[in-house]
mmCIF file of C-alpha atoms in Angstrom:
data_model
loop_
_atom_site.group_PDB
_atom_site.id
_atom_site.type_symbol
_atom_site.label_atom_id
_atom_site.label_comp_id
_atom_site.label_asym_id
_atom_site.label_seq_id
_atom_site.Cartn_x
_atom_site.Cartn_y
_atom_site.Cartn_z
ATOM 1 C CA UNK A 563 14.628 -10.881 10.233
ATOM 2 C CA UNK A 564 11.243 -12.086 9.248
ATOM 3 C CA UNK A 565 9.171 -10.630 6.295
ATOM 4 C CA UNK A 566 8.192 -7.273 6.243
ATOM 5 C CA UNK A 567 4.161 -6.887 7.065
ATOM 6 C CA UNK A 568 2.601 -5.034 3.920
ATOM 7 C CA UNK A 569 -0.156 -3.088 5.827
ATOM 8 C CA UNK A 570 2.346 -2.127 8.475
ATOM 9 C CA UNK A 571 4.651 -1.027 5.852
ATOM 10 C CA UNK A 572 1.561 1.101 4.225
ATOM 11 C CA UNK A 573 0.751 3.054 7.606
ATOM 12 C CA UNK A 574 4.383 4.097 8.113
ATOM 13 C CA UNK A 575 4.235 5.718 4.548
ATOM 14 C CA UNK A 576 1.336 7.726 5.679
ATOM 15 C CA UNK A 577 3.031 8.677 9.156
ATOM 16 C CA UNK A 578 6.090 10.174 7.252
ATOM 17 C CA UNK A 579 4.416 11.603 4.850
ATOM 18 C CA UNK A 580 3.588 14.233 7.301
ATOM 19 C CA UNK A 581 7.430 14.462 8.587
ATOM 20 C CA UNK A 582 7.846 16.737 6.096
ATOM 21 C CA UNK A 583 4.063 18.044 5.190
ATOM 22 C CA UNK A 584 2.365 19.565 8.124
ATOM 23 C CA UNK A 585 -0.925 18.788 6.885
ATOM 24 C CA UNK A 586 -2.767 16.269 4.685
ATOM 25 C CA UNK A 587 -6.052 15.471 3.347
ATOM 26 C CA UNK A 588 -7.088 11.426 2.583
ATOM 27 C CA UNK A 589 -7.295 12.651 -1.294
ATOM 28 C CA UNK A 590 -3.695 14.275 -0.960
ATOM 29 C CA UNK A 591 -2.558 10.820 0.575
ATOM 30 C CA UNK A 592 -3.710 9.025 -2.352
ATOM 31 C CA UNK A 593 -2.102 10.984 -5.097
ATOM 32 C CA UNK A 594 1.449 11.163 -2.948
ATOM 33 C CA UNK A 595 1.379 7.570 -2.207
ATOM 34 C CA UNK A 596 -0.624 5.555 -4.871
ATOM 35 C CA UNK A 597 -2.683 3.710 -2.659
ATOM 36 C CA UNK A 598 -6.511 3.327 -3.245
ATOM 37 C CA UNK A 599 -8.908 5.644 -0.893
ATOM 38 C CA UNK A 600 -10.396 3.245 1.150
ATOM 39 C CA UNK A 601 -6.918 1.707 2.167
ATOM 40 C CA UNK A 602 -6.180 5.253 3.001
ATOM 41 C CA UNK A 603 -9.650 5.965 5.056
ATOM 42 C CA UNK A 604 -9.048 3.065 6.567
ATOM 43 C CA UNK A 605 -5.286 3.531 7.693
ATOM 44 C CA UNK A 606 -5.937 6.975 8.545
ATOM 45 C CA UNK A 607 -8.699 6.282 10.664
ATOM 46 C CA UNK A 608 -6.723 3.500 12.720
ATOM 47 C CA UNK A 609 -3.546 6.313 13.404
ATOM 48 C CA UNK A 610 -6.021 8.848 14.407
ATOM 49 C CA UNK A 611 -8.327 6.133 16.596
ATOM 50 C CA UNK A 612 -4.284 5.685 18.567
ATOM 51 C CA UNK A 613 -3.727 9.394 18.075
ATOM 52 C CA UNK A 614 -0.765 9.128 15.836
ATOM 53 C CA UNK A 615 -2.658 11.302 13.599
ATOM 54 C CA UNK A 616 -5.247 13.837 14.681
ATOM 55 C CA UNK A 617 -8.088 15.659 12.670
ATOM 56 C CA UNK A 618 -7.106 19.706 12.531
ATOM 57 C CA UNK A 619 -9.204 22.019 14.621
ATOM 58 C CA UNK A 620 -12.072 23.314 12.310
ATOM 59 C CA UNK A 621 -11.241 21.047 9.276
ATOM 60 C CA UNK A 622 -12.128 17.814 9.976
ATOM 61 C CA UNK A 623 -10.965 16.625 6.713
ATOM 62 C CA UNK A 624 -7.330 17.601 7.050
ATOM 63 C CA UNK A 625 -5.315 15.369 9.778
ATOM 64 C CA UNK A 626 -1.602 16.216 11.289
ATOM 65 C CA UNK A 627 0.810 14.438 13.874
ATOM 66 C CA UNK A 628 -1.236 13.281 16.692
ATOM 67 C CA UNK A 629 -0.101 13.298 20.333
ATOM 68 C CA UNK A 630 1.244 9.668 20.319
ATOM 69 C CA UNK A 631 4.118 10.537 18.020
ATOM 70 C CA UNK A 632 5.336 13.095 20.639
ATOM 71 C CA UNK A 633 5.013 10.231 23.365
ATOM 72 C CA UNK A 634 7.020 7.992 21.003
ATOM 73 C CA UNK A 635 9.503 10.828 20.490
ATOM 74 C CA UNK A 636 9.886 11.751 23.424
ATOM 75 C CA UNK A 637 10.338 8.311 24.953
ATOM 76 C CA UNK A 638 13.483 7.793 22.277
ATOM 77 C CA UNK A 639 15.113 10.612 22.436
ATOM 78 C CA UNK A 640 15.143 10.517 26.518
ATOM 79 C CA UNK A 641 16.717 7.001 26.096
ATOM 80 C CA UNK A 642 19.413 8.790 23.463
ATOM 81 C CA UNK A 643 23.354 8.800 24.851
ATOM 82 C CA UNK A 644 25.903 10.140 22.436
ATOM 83 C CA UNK A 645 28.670 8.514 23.729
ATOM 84 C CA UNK A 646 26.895 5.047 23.374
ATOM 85 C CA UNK A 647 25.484 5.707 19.761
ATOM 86 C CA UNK A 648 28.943 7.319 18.618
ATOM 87 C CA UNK A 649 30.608 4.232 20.481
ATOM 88 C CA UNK A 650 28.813 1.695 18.193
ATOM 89 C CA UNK A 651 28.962 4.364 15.065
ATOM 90 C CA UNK A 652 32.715 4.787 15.479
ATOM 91 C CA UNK A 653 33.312 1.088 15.332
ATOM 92 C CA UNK A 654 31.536 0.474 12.391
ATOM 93 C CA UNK A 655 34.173 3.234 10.665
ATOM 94 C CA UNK A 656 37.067 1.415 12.273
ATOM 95 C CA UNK A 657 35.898 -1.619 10.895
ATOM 96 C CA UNK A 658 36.181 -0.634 7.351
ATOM 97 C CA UNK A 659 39.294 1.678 7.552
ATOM 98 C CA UNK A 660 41.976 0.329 10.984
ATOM 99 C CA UNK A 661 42.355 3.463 11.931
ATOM 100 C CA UNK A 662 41.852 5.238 15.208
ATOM 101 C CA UNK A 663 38.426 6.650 15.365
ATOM 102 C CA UNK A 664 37.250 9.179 17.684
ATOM 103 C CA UNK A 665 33.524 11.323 18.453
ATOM 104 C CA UNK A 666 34.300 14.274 20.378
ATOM 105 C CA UNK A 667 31.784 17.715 21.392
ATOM 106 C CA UNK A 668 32.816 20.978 22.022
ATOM 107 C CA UNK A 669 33.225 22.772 25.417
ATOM 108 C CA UNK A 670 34.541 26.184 25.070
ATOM 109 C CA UNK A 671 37.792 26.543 23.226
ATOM 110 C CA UNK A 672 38.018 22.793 23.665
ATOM 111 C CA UNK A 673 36.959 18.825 22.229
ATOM 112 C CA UNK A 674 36.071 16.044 24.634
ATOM 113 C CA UNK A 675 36.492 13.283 23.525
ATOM 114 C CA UNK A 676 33.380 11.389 24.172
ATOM 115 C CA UNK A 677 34.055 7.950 22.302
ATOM 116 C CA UNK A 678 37.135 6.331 20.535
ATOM 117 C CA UNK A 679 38.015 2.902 19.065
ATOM 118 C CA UNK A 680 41.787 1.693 18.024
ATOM 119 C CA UNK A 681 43.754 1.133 15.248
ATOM 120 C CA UNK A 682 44.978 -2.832 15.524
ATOM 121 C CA UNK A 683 48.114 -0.797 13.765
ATOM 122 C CA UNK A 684 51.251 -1.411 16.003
ATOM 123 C CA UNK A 685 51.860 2.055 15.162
ATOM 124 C CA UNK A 686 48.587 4.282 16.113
ATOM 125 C CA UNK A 687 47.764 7.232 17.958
ATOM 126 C CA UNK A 688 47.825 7.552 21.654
ATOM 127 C CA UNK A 689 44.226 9.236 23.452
ATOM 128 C CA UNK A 690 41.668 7.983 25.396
ATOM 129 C CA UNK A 691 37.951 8.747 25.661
ATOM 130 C CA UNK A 692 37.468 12.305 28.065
ATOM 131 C CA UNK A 693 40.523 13.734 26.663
ATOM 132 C CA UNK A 694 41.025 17.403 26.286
ATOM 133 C CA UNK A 695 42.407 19.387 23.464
ATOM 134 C CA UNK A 696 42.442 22.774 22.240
ATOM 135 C CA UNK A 697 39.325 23.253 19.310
ATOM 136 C CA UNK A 698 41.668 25.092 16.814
ATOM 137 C CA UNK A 699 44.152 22.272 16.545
ATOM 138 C CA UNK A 700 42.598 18.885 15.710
ATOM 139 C CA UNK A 701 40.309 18.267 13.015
ATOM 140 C CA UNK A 702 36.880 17.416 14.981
ATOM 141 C CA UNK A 703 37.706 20.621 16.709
ATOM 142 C CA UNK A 704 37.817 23.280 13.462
ATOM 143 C CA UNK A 705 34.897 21.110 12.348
ATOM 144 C CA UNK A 706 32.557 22.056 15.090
ATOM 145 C CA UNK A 707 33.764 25.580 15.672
ATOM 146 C CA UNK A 708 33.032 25.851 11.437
ATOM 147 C CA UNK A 709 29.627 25.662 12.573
ATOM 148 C CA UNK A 710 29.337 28.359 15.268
ATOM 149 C CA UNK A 711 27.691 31.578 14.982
ATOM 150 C CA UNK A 712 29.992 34.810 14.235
ATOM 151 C CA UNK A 713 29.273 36.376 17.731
ATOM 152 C CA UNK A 714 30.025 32.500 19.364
ATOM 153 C CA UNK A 715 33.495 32.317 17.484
ATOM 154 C CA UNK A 716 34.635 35.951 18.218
ATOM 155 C CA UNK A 717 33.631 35.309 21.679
ATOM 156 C CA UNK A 718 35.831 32.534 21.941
ATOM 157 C CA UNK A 719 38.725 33.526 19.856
ATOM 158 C CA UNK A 720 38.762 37.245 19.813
ATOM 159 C CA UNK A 721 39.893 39.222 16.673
ATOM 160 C CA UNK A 722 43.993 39.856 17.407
ATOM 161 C CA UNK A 723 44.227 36.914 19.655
ATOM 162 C CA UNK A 724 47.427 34.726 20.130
ATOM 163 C CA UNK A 725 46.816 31.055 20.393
ATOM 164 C CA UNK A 726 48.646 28.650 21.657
ATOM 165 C CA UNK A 727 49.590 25.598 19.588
ATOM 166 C CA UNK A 728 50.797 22.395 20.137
ATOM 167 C CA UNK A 729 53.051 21.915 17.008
ATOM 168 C CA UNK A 730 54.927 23.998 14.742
ATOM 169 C CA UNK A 731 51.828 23.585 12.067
ATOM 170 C CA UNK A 732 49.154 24.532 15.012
ATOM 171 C CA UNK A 733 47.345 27.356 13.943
ATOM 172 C CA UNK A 734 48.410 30.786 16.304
ATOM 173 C CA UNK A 735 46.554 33.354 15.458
ATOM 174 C CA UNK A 736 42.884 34.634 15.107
ATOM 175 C CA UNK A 737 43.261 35.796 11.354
ATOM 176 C CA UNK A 738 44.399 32.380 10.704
ATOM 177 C CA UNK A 739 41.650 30.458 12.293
ATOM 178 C CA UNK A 740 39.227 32.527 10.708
ATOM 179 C CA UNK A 741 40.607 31.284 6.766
ATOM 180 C CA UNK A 742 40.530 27.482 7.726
ATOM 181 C CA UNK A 743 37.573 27.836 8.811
ATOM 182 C CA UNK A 744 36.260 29.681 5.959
ATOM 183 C CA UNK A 745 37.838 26.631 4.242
ATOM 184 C CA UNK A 746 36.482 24.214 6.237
ATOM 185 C CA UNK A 747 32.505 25.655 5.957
ATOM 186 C CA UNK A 748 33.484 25.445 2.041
ATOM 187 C CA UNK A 749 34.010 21.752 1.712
ATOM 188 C CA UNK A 750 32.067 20.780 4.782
ATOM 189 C CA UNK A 751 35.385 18.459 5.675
ATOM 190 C CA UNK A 752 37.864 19.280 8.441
ATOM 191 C CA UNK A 753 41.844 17.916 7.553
ATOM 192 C CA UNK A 754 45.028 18.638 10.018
ATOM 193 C CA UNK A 755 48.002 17.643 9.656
ATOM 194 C CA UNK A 756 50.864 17.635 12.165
ATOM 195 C CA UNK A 757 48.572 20.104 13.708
ATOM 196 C CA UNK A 758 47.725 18.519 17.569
ATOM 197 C CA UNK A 759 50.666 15.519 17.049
ATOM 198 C CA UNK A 760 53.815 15.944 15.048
ATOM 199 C CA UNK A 761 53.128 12.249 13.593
ATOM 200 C CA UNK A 762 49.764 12.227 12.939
ATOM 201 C CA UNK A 763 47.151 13.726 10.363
ATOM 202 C CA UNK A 764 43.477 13.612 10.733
ATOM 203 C CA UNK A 765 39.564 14.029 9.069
ATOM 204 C CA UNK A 766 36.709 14.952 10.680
ATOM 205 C CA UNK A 767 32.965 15.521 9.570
ATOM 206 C CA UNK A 768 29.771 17.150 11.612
ATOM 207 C CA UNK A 769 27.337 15.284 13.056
ATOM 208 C CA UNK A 770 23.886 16.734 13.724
ATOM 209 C CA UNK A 771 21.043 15.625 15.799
ATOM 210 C CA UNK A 772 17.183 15.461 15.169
ATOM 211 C CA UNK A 773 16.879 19.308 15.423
ATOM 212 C CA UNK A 774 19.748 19.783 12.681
ATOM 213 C CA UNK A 775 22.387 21.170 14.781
ATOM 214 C CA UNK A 776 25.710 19.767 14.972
ATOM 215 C CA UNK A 777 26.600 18.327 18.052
ATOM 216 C CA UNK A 778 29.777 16.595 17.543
ATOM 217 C CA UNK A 779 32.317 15.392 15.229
ATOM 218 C CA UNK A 780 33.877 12.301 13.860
ATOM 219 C CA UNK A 781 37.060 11.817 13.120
ATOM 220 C CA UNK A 782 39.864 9.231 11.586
ATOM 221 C CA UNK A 783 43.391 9.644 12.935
ATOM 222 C CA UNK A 784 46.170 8.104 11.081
ATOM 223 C CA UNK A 785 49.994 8.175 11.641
ATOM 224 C CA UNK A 786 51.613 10.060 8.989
ATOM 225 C CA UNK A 787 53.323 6.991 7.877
ATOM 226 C CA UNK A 788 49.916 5.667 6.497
ATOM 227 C CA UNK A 789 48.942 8.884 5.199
ATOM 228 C CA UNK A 790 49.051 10.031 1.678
ATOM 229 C CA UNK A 791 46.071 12.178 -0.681
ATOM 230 C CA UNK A 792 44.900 8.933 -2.247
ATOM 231 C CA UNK A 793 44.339 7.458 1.826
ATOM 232 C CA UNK A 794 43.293 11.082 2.742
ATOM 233 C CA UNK A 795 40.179 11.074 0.098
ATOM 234 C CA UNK A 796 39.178 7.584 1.325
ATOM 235 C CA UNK A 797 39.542 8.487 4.589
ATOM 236 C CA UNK A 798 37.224 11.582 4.124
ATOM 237 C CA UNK A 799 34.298 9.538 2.347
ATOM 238 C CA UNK A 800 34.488 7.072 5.588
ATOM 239 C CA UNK A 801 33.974 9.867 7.868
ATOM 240 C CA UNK A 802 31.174 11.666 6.184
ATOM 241 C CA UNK A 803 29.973 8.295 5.953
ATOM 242 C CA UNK A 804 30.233 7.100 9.056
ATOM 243 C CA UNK A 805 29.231 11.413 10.679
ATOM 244 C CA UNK A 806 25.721 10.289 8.823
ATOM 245 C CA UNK A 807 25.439 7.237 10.728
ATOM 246 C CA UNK A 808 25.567 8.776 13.779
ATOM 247 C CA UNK A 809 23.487 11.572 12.887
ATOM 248 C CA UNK A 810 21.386 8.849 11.693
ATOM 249 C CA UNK A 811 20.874 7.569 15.022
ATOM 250 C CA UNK A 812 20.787 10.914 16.861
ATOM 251 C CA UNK A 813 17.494 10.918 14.651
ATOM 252 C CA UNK A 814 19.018 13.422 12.006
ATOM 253 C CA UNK A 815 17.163 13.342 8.801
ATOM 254 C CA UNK A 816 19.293 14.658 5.912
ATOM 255 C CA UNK A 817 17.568 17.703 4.039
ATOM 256 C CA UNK A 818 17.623 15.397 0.546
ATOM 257 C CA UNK A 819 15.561 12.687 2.040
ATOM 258 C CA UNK A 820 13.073 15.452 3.012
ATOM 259 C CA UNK A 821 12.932 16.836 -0.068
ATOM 260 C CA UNK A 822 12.009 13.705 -1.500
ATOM 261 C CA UNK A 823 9.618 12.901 0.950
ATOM 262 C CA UNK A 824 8.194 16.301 0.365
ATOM 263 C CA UNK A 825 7.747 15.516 -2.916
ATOM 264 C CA UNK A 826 5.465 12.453 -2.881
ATOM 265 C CA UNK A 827 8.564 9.995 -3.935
ATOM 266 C CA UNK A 828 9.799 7.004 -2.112
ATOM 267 C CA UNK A 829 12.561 4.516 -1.659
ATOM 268 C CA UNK A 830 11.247 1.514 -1.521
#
């Protein structure tokens, strides 16, 4: 990649500046961002010459997003596909870790399983990509239904109901559902074990898209054989890692990066 192009890299500091800051005056761009006033008149003027930034109604002085970051928006996340983006995020996790590697959504009291890469492990688990399971028994399954409303989780799993599990260590009742989940929302991690496949324990982690709401999960399956609480914390720290990739790409911008952004810092 060739060098970075320092006036280029001095207009996209201005533009998200106001990803998190509605509104900003030319003197409030200068104190966040250091620059000297005329670079900022001068950048300021270009973005709002290609509408990128636009002057607000009845204070000239004060500029916002302009209509050609919608465009630009728009444009990208039309051309946005889950299955491709958790495709390539999934293999970057199964890269670093062997292990079978899945991205699934939820419909109803079920996953779909929307992407998936291997383990090159003669022993591994057995799915495939549009595979159906019950929510309450895998990992990427208690992960997303951790994140649904009260009324959307009752609605599905009504108080007193009998569910069915797959193994003897599937969850089977409403009351017990409701304290994993509990669990789950606590550490922001979903764990099984034995729960969906008698040999086979699992992680999962949320992954959000540009509006903040989770969409899917990630997960790392690994036969019990190759599972132990040292592999089970490393395992964990891949898929958060790898859940913030793909959120990443979805256009998710984690709240901490805002902050900072809010707050006139930078990490360059």
């Amino acid at each position: 990649m060739g060098r970075a192009v320092p006036a280029v890299l001095r207009a996209l500091d201005v533009l998200e500046l106001f990803g998190t800051t509605e509104e900003l005056s030319i003197p409030e761009i200068h104190a966040r961002l250091g620059l000297p006033r005329t670079t900022v008149h001068e950048i300021v003027g270009t973005l709002v010459e290609r509408c990128y930034l636009a002057p607000v109604p009845g204070q000239p002085h004060r500029f916002r997003l302009g209509v050609g970051v919608f465009h630009l928006g728009s444009a990208y996340a039309e051309r946005l596909d889950l299955a491709r983006e958790g495709q390539a995020a999934a293999e970057e996790v199964a890269a670093a870790c062997d292990e079978t590697v899945h991205v699934a959504v939820l419909e109803g009291r079920e996953v779909v399983y929307v992407a998936k890469v291997d383990s090159t492990h003669p022993v591994r688990m057995v799915s495939a990509v549009g595979r159906r399971l019950p929510a309450h028994c895998t990992a990427v399954g208690l992960m997303l239904l951790a994140r649904l409303e009260q009324r959307a989780l009752d609605t599905l799993f009504p108080p007193g109901r009998r569910l069915a599990g797959l193994t003897g260590r599937s969850l089977t009742t409403s009351r017990q559902l409701r304290e994993r989940l509990d669990a789950v929302r606590a550490d922001g991690l979903a764990q099984e074990y034995c729960e969906s496949n008698e040999a086979v324990a699992c992680v999962a982690a949320p992954v959000a898209d540009h509006t903040g709401a989770t969409v899917a999960a990630m997960s790392i399956s690994v036969p019990t054989v190759r599972w132990s609480p040292e592999r089970a914390t490393e395992l964990a720290g891949l898929a958060r890692q790898g859940a913030s990739a793909l959120s990443g790409r979805l256009g998710h911008v984690p709240a901490v990066v805002a902050e900072v952004a809010d707050r006139g810092e930078t990490f360059r």
